[in-house]
C-alpha positions as MATLAB code, in Angstrom:
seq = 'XXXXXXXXXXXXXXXXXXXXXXXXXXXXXXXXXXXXXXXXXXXXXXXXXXXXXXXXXXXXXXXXXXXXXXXXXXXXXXXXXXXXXXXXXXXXXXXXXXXXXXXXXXXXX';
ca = [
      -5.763   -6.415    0.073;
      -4.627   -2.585   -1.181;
      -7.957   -1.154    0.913;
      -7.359   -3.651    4.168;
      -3.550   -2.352    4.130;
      -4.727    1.433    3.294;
      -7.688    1.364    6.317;
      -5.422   -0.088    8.691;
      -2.564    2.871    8.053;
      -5.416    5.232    7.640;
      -6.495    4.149   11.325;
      -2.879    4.908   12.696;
      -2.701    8.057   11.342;
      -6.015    9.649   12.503;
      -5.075    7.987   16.155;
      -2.337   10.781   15.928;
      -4.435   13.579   15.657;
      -2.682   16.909   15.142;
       0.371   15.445   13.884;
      -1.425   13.736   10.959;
      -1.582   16.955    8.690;
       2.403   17.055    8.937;
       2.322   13.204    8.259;
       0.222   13.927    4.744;
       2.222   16.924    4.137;
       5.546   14.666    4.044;
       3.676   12.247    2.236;
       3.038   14.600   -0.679;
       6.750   16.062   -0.376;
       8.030   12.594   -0.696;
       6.136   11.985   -4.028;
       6.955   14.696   -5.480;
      10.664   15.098   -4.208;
      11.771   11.605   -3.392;
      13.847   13.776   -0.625;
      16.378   10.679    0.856;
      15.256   12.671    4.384;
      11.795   11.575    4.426;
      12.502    8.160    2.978;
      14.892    5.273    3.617;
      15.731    1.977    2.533;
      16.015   -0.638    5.543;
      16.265   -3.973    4.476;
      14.373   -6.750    2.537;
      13.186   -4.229    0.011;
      11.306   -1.875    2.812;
      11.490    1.338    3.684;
      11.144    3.992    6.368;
       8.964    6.744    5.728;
      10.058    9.838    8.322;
       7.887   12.301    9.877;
       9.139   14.319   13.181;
       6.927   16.424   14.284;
       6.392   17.522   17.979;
       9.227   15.544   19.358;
       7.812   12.490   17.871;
       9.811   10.639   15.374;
       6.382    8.688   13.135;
       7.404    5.571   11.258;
       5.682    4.205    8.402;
       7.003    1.135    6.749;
       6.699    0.623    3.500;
       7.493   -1.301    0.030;
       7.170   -0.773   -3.740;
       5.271   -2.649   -6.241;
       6.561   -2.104   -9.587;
       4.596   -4.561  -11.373;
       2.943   -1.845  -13.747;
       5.080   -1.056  -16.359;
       3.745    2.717  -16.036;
       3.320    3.109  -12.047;
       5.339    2.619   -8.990;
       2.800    1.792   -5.865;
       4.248    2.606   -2.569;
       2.291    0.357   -0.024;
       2.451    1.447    3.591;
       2.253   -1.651    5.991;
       1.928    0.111    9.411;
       3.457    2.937   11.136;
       4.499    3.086   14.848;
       6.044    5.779   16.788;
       9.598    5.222   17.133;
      11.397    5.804   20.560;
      15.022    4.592   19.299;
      17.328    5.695   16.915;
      17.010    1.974   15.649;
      13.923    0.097   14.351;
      12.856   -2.546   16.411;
      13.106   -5.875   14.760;
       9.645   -7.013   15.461;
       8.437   -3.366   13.010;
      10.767   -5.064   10.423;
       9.538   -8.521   10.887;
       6.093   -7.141   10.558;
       6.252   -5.207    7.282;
       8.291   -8.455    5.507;
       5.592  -10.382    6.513;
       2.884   -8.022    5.338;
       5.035   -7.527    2.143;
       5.376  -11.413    1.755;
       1.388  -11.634    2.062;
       0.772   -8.883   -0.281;
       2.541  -10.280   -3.284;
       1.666  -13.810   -2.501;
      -2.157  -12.578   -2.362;
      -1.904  -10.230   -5.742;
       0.562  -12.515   -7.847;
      -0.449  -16.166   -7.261;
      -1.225  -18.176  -10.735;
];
């Protein structure tokens, strides 16, 4: 499930060309900053990762698995280009659903 959810947001990003550098680069900032600018909690337990670059505002949506007593996995569920100031429902919808899956897949007995 980790690689299906990692290819798919991997696909995204390289269909954004140019902008994908600044996309890692926040990526990296984020980990080792945890700057509240590039990252914010929406609701259900996910989160907006920011990237503006261009006058694009890039989305990722993501969740944390803290299941390892050691190690915090971020898990991106998709990222979309956002044209509000407000995240569409449906983006929401679809990373609670993806989030739901994921732990339903990784933690069944």
């Amino acid at each position: 499930m980790r690689h299906g959810l990692w290819k798919k947001q991997n696909e995204f990003i390289a269909e954004l060309s140019q902008n994908y550098q600044k996309i890692l680069y926040n990526i990296d900032l984020a980990e080792q900053t945890k700057d509240p600018k590039l990252f914010k909690k929406l609701q259900n337990e996910i989160w907006e990762f920011r990237t503006k670059f261009a006058g694009l505002q890039i989305r990722l949506l993501a969740f944390w698995d803290k299941s390892d007593n050691k190690e915090t996995l971020v898990i991106a569920t998709h990222g979309f280009i956002k044209k509000d100031d407000k995240v569409p429902t449906e983006e929401l919808d679809r990373a609670t659903r993806l989030r739901d899956k994921y732990f339903n897949n990784n933690y069944k007995k």
